[in-house]
Coordinates of N, CA and C in Angstrom, one line a residue:
L1 N -45.0 9.5 3.3 CA -44.4 10.4 4.2 C -45.3 10.9 5.2
G2 N -46.6 11.0 4.9 CA -47.6 11.5 5.9 C -47.7 10.5 7.0
V3 N -47.7 9.2 6.7 CA -47.8 8.2 7.7 C -46.5 8.2 8.6
G4 N -45.4 8.5 8.0 CA -44.2 8.7 8.9 C -44.3 9.8 9.9
A5 N -44.8 10.9 9.4 CA -45.0 12.0 10.4 C -46.1 11.6 11.4
L6 N -47.1 10.9 11.1 CA -48.1 10.5 12.0 C -47.5 9.6 13.1
I7 N -46.7 8.6 12.6 CA -46.1 7.7 13.5 C -45.1 8.4 14.5
A8 N -44.4 9.4 14.0 CA -43.4 10.1 14.8 C -44.2 11.0 15.8
A9 N -45.3 11.5 15.5 CA -46.1 12.4 16.3 C -46.9 11.7 17.4
S10 N -47.4 10.5 17.1 CA -48.4 9.9 18.0 C -48.1 8.4 18.1
P11 N -47.7 8.0 19.3 CA -47.6 6.6 19.5 C -48.9 5.8 19.5
A12 N -50.0 6.5 19.9 CA -51.3 5.9 19.8 C -51.7 5.7 18.3
A13 N -51.4 6.6 17.5 CA -51.7 6.5 16.0 C -50.9 5.3 15.4
F14 N -49.6 5.2 15.9 CA -48.8 4.1 15.4 C -49.4 2.8 15.9
T15 N -49.8 2.7 17.1 CA -50.5 1.4 17.6 C -51.7 1.1 16.8
A16 N -52.5 2.2 16.6 CA -53.8 1.9 15.8 C -53.4 1.5 14.4
L17 N -52.4 2.1 13.8 CA -52.0 1.7 12.4 C -51.5 0.2 12.4
R18 N -50.7 -0.1 13.4 CA -50.2 -1.5 13.5 C -51.4 -2.5 13.6
W19 N -52.4 -2.2 14.5 CA -53.6 -3.1 14.6 C -54.4 -3.1 13.4
A20 N -54.6 -2.0 12.7 CA -55.3 -2.0 11.5 C -54.6 -2.8 10.4
G21 N -53.3 -2.6 10.3 CA -52.5 -3.3 9.3 C -52.5 -4.8 9.6
G22 N -52.4 -5.2 10.9 CA -52.4 -6.6 11.3 C -53.8 -7.2 10.9
A23 N -54.8 -6.5 11.2 CA -56.2 -7.0 10.9 C -56.3 -7.2 9.4
Y24 N -55.8 -6.2 8.6 CA -55.8 -6.3 7.1 C -55.1 -7.6 6.6
L25 N -53.9 -7.8 7.2 CA -53.1 -9.0 6.8 C -53.8 -10.3 7.2
L26 N -54.4 -10.3 8.4 CA -55.2 -11.4 8.8 C -56.4 -11.7 7.8
W27 N -57.0 -10.6 7.4 CA -58.1 -10.8 6.4 C -57.6 -11.3 5.1
L28 N -56.5 -10.8 4.6 CA -55.9 -11.3 3.4 C -55.5 -12.8 3.5
G29 N -55.0 -13.2 4.7 CA -54.6 -14.6 4.9 C -55.9 -15.5 4.9
V30 N -56.9 -15.0 5.5 CA -58.2 -15.8 5.5 C -58.7 -16.0 4.1
Q31 N -58.7 -14.9 3.4 CA -59.2 -14.9 2.0 C -58.4 -15.8 1.1
A32 N -57.1 -15.8 1.3 CA -56.2 -16.6 0.5 C -56.4 -18.1 0.9
W33 N -56.6 -18.4 2.1 CA -56.9 -19.7 2.6 C -58.2 -20.3 2.0
R34 N -59.2 -19.4 2.1 CA -60.6 -19.8 1.6 C -60.6 -20.1 0.1
H35 N -59.8 -19.3 -0.7 CA -59.9 -19.4 -2.1 C -58.6 -20.1 -2.7
A36 N -57.9 -20.9 -1.9 CA -56.7 -21.5 -2.3 C -57.0 -22.4 -3.6
G37 N -56.1 -22.2 -4.6 CA -56.2 -23.0 -5.8 C -57.2 -22.5 -6.8
S38 N -58.0 -21.5 -6.5 CA -59.0 -21.1 -7.5 C -58.4 -20.3 -8.6
G39 N -57.2 -19.8 -8.5 CA -56.6 -19.0 -9.5 C -56.0 -19.8 -10.7
V40 N -55.9 -21.1 -10.5 CA -55.3 -21.9 -11.6 C -56.4 -22.5 -12.4
T41 N -56.5 -22.2 -13.7 CA -57.6 -22.7 -14.6 C -56.9 -23.5 -15.6
P42 N -56.8 -24.8 -15.5 CA -56.1 -25.6 -16.5 C -56.8 -25.4 -17.9
G43 N -55.9 -25.2 -18.9 CA -56.3 -25.0 -20.3 C -56.8 -23.6 -20.7
A44 N -56.8 -22.7 -19.7 CA -57.2 -21.3 -20.1 C -56.1 -20.6 -20.7
A45 N -56.4 -19.9 -21.8 CA -55.3 -19.2 -22.5 C -55.8 -17.7 -22.6
A46 N -54.9 -16.8 -22.3 CA -55.1 -15.4 -22.4 C -54.7 -14.8 -23.7
A47 N -55.4 -13.8 -24.2 CA -54.9 -13.2 -25.4 C -53.6 -12.5 -25.2
P48 N -52.6 -12.7 -26.1 CA -51.3 -12.1 -25.8 C -51.4 -10.5 -26.0
D49 N -50.7 -9.8 -25.1 CA -50.6 -8.4 -25.2 C -49.1 -8.1 -25.4
S50 N -48.8 -6.9 -25.9 CA -47.4 -6.4 -26.1 C -46.8 -6.2 -24.7
L51 N -45.5 -6.3 -24.6 CA -44.8 -6.0 -23.3 C -45.1 -4.6 -22.8
G52 N -45.1 -3.6 -23.6 CA -45.4 -2.3 -23.2 C -46.8 -2.2 -22.6
R53 N -47.8 -2.8 -23.3 CA -49.2 -2.8 -22.8 C -49.3 -3.5 -21.5
L54 N -48.6 -4.6 -21.3 CA -48.7 -5.3 -20.1 C -48.0 -4.5 -18.9
F55 N -46.9 -3.8 -19.2 CA -46.3 -3.0 -18.3 C -47.2 -1.8 -17.9
A56 N -47.8 -1.2 -18.8 CA -48.7 -0.1 -18.5 C -49.9 -0.5 -17.7
K57 N -50.5 -1.7 -18.0 CA -51.6 -2.2 -17.2 C -51.2 -2.5 -15.8
G58 N -50.0 -3.1 -15.6 CA -49.5 -3.4 -14.3 C -49.2 -2.1 -13.5
L59 N -48.6 -1.1 -14.2 CA -48.3 0.2 -13.5 C -49.6 0.9 -13.1
L60 N -50.6 0.9 -14.0 CA -51.8 1.5 -13.6 C -52.6 0.8 -12.5
A61 N -52.6 -0.5 -12.6 CA -53.2 -1.3 -11.5 C -52.6 -1.1 -10.2
N62 N -51.3 -1.0 -10.1 CA -50.7 -0.8 -8.8 C -50.8 0.7 -8.3
A63 N -50.9 1.6 -9.3 CA -51.0 3.0 -8.9 C -52.4 3.4 -8.3
V64 N -53.4 2.7 -8.8 CA -54.8 3.1 -8.4 C -55.3 2.0 -7.4
N65 N -54.6 1.0 -7.1 CA -55.1 -0.1 -6.2 C -54.8 0.3 -4.7
P66 N -55.9 0.5 -4.0 CA -55.6 0.9 -2.6 C -55.0 -0.3 -1.8
K67 N -55.2 -1.5 -2.2 CA -54.6 -2.6 -1.5 C -53.1 -2.6 -1.5
V68 N -52.5 -2.1 -2.5 CA -51.0 -1.9 -2.5 C -50.6 -1.0 -1.4
V69 N -51.3 0.2 -1.3 CA -51.0 1.2 -0.3 C -51.2 0.6 1.1
L70 N -52.4 -0.1 1.3 CA -52.7 -0.7 2.6 C -51.6 -1.8 2.9
F71 N -51.2 -2.5 1.9 CA -50.2 -3.6 2.2 C -48.9 -2.9 2.7
F72 N -48.5 -1.8 2.0 CA -47.3 -1.1 2.5 C -47.5 -0.6 3.9
L73 N -48.6 0.0 4.1 CA -48.9 0.6 5.4 C -49.0 -0.4 6.5
S74 N -49.4 -1.6 6.2 CA -49.5 -2.7 7.2 C -48.2 -3.4 7.4
L75 N -47.4 -3.5 6.4 CA -46.2 -4.3 6.5 C -45.0 -3.5 7.0
L76 N -44.7 -2.3 6.4 CA -43.5 -1.6 6.7 C -43.4 -1.1 8.2
P77 N -44.5 -0.6 8.8 CA -44.3 0.0 10.1 C -43.8 -0.9 11.2
Q78 N -44.0 -2.2 11.0 CA -43.4 -3.2 12.0 C -41.9 -3.2 12.0
F79 N -41.3 -2.6 11.0 CA -39.8 -2.6 10.9 C -39.3 -1.2 11.2
V80 N -40.1 -0.3 11.5 CA -39.7 1.1 11.8 C -39.6 1.3 13.3
H81 N -38.5 1.8 13.7 CA -38.3 2.1 15.1 C -38.0 3.6 15.3
P82 N -39.0 4.3 15.8 CA -38.8 5.8 16.0 C -37.6 6.2 16.8
E83 N -37.1 5.3 17.7 CA -36.0 5.7 18.5 C -34.6 5.6 17.7
Q84 N -34.7 5.0 16.5 CA -33.5 4.8 15.7 C -33.4 5.9 14.6
G85 N -34.1 7.0 14.7 CA -33.9 8.1 13.8 C -35.2 8.4 13.0
S86 N -35.1 9.1 12.0 CA -36.2 9.6 11.2 C -37.1 8.5 10.7
V87 N -38.4 8.6 11.1 CA -39.3 7.6 10.7 C -39.6 7.7 9.2
A88 N -39.6 8.9 8.7 CA -39.9 9.1 7.2 C -38.7 8.5 6.4
A89 N -37.5 8.7 6.9 CA -36.3 8.1 6.2 C -36.3 6.6 6.3
Q90 N -36.7 6.0 7.4 CA -36.8 4.6 7.5 C -37.8 4.0 6.6
M91 N -39.0 4.7 6.5 CA -40.0 4.2 5.6 C -39.6 4.3 4.1
A92 N -38.9 5.4 3.8 CA -38.4 5.6 2.4 C -37.4 4.5 2.1
V93 N -36.5 4.2 3.0 CA -35.5 3.2 2.7 C -36.1 1.8 2.6
L94 N -37.0 1.5 3.5 CA -37.7 0.2 3.4 C -38.5 0.1 2.1
G95 N -39.2 1.2 1.7 CA -40.0 1.2 0.5 C -39.2 1.0 -0.7
T96 N -38.0 1.7 -0.7 CA -37.1 1.6 -1.9 C -36.5 0.2 -2.0
V97 N -36.1 -0.4 -0.8 CA -35.5 -1.7 -0.9 C -36.6 -2.7 -1.3
F98 N -37.8 -2.6 -0.8 CA -38.9 -3.5 -1.2 C -39.1 -3.3 -2.7
S99 N -39.2 -2.1 -3.2 CA -39.4 -1.9 -4.7 C -38.3 -2.5 -5.5
L100 N -37.0 -2.3 -5.1 CA -35.9 -2.9 -5.9 C -36.0 -4.4 -5.9
Q101 N -36.2 -5.0 -4.8 CA -36.2 -6.5 -4.7 C -37.4 -7.0 -5.5
A102 N -38.5 -6.3 -5.5 CA -39.7 -6.7 -6.2 C -39.5 -6.6 -7.7
A103 N -38.7 -5.5 -8.2 CA -38.4 -5.4 -9.6 C -37.6 -6.6 -10.1
V104 N -36.6 -6.9 -9.3 CA -35.7 -8.1 -9.6 C -36.5 -9.4 -9.6
L105 N -37.3 -9.6 -8.6 CA -38.0 -10.8 -8.4 C -39.1 -11.0 -9.5
F106 N -39.9 -9.9 -9.8 CA -40.9 -10.0 -10.8 C -40.3 -10.0 -12.2
G107 N -39.2 -9.4 -12.4 CA -38.5 -9.6 -13.7 C -38.1 -11.0 -13.9
L108 N -37.6 -11.7 -12.9 CA -37.2 -13.1 -13.1 C -38.5 -13.9 -13.2
L109 N -39.5 -13.6 -12.4 CA -40.7 -14.4 -12.5 C -41.4 -14.2 -13.9
G110 N -41.4 -13.0 -14.4 CA -41.9 -12.8 -15.7 C -41.2 -13.5 -16.8
A111 N -39.8 -13.6 -16.7 CA -39.0 -14.3 -17.6 C -39.3 -15.8 -17.6
A112 N -39.7 -16.3 -16.4 CA -40.0 -17.8 -16.3 C -41.4 -18.1 -16.2
S113 N -42.3 -17.1 -16.4 CA -43.7 -17.3 -16.1 C -44.4 -18.4 -17.1
G114 N -43.9 -18.5 -18.3 CA -44.5 -19.5 -19.2 C -44.3 -20.9 -18.7
Q115 N -43.0 -21.2 -18.3 CA -42.7 -22.5 -17.7 C -43.5 -22.7 -16.4
I116 N -43.5 -21.7 -15.6 CA -44.1 -21.9 -14.3 C -45.6 -22.1 -14.5
G117 N -46.3 -21.3 -15.4 CA -47.7 -21.5 -15.6 C -48.0 -22.9 -16.2
Q118 N -47.2 -23.4 -17.1 CA -47.4 -24.8 -17.6 C -47.2 -25.8 -16.5
W119 N -46.2 -25.6 -15.6 CA -46.0 -26.5 -14.5 C -47.2 -26.5 -13.6
L120 N -47.7 -25.3 -13.2 CA -48.9 -25.2 -12.3 C -50.1 -25.8 -13.0
Q121 N -50.3 -25.7 -14.3 CA -51.5 -26.3 -15.0 C -51.4 -27.8 -14.9
R122 N -50.2 -28.3 -14.9 CA -50.1 -29.8 -14.8 C -50.2 -30.3 -13.4
R123 N -50.1 -29.4 -12.4 CA -50.1 -29.7 -11.0 C -51.0 -28.7 -10.2
P124 N -52.3 -28.8 -10.4 CA -53.2 -27.9 -9.7 C -53.0 -27.9 -8.2
R125 N -52.6 -29.0 -7.6 CA -52.5 -29.1 -6.1 C -51.3 -28.2 -5.7
A126 N -50.3 -28.1 -6.6 CA -49.2 -27.2 -6.2 C -49.6 -25.8 -6.0
G127 N -50.5 -25.3 -6.9 CA -51.1 -24.0 -6.8 C -51.9 -23.8 -5.5
F128 N -52.6 -24.9 -5.2 CA -53.4 -24.9 -4.0 C -52.5 -24.7 -2.8
W129 N -51.4 -25.5 -2.7 CA -50.5 -25.4 -1.5 C -49.7 -24.1 -1.5
L130 N -49.4 -23.5 -2.7 CA -48.8 -22.2 -2.7 C -49.7 -21.2 -2.1
D131 N -51.0 -21.2 -2.5 CA -51.9 -20.3 -1.9 C -52.0 -20.5 -0.4
R132 N -52.1 -21.7 0.0 CA -52.1 -22.0 1.5 C -50.9 -21.4 2.2
L133 N -49.7 -21.6 1.6 CA -48.5 -21.1 2.1 C -48.6 -19.5 2.3
A134 N -49.0 -18.9 1.2 CA -49.2 -17.4 1.2 C -50.1 -17.0 2.3
A135 N -51.2 -17.7 2.5 CA -52.2 -17.4 3.5 C -51.6 -17.5 4.9
T136 N -50.8 -18.6 5.1 CA -50.1 -18.7 6.4 C -49.1 -17.6 6.7
V137 N -48.4 -17.2 5.7 CA -47.5 -16.1 5.8 C -48.2 -14.8 6.2
F138 N -49.3 -14.5 5.5 CA -50.1 -13.3 5.8 C -50.6 -13.3 7.2
V139 N -51.1 -14.5 7.6 CA -51.7 -14.6 9.0 C -50.5 -14.4 10.0
G140 N -49.4 -15.0 9.8 CA -48.2 -14.9 10.7 C -47.8 -13.4 10.8
L141 N -47.7 -12.8 9.6 CA -47.2 -11.3 9.6 C -48.3 -10.5 10.4
G142 N -49.6 -10.8 10.1 CA -50.6 -10.0 10.8 C -50.6 -10.1 12.3
L143 N -50.4 -11.4 12.7 CA -50.3 -11.6 14.2 C -49.1 -11.0 14.8
R144 N -48.0 -11.1 14.1 CA -46.7 -10.5 14.6 C -46.9 -9.0 14.7
L145 N -47.5 -8.4 13.7 CA -47.7 -6.9 13.7 C -48.6 -6.5 14.9
M146 N -49.6 -7.3 15.2 CA -50.5 -6.9 16.2 C -50.0 -7.1 17.6
V147 N -49.0 -8.1 17.8 CA -48.5 -8.3 19.1 C -47.1 -7.7 19.3
A148 N -46.5 -7.1 18.3 CA -45.2 -6.5 18.4 C -45.3 -5.2 19.3
R149 N -44.2 -4.9 19.9 CA -44.2 -3.7 20.7 C -43.3 -2.7 20.1

């Protein structure tokens, strides 16, 4: 909500935020490109945790991770248009929609993660190309954010 007030009060701050967010997305894209495929370790097995413990770990990681906040601050402002009403309300709606779709998507992904993990272990090149695709998306979003008006 503080960012919404800043965007509404200062077009220069909004431009600076867009550029900083775009630069951050470009950095994420370059890092993803450079490290493509390194996340798949064939044959590696993790110690099983309870669902509650996994949920708590994920919640804590997202709550204290500044990258999550920076990602939201770099992604959502490109879809906010101050001339279309309350910036804070637009940011809240976008954040809520993103959170809801993420809950559905990650729930489905979690339900299928065993099969997906086995599939990726048998096909390390697929993980490599998925990382490259993510890198391309980050770079594209970063550039779009930096050149958008």
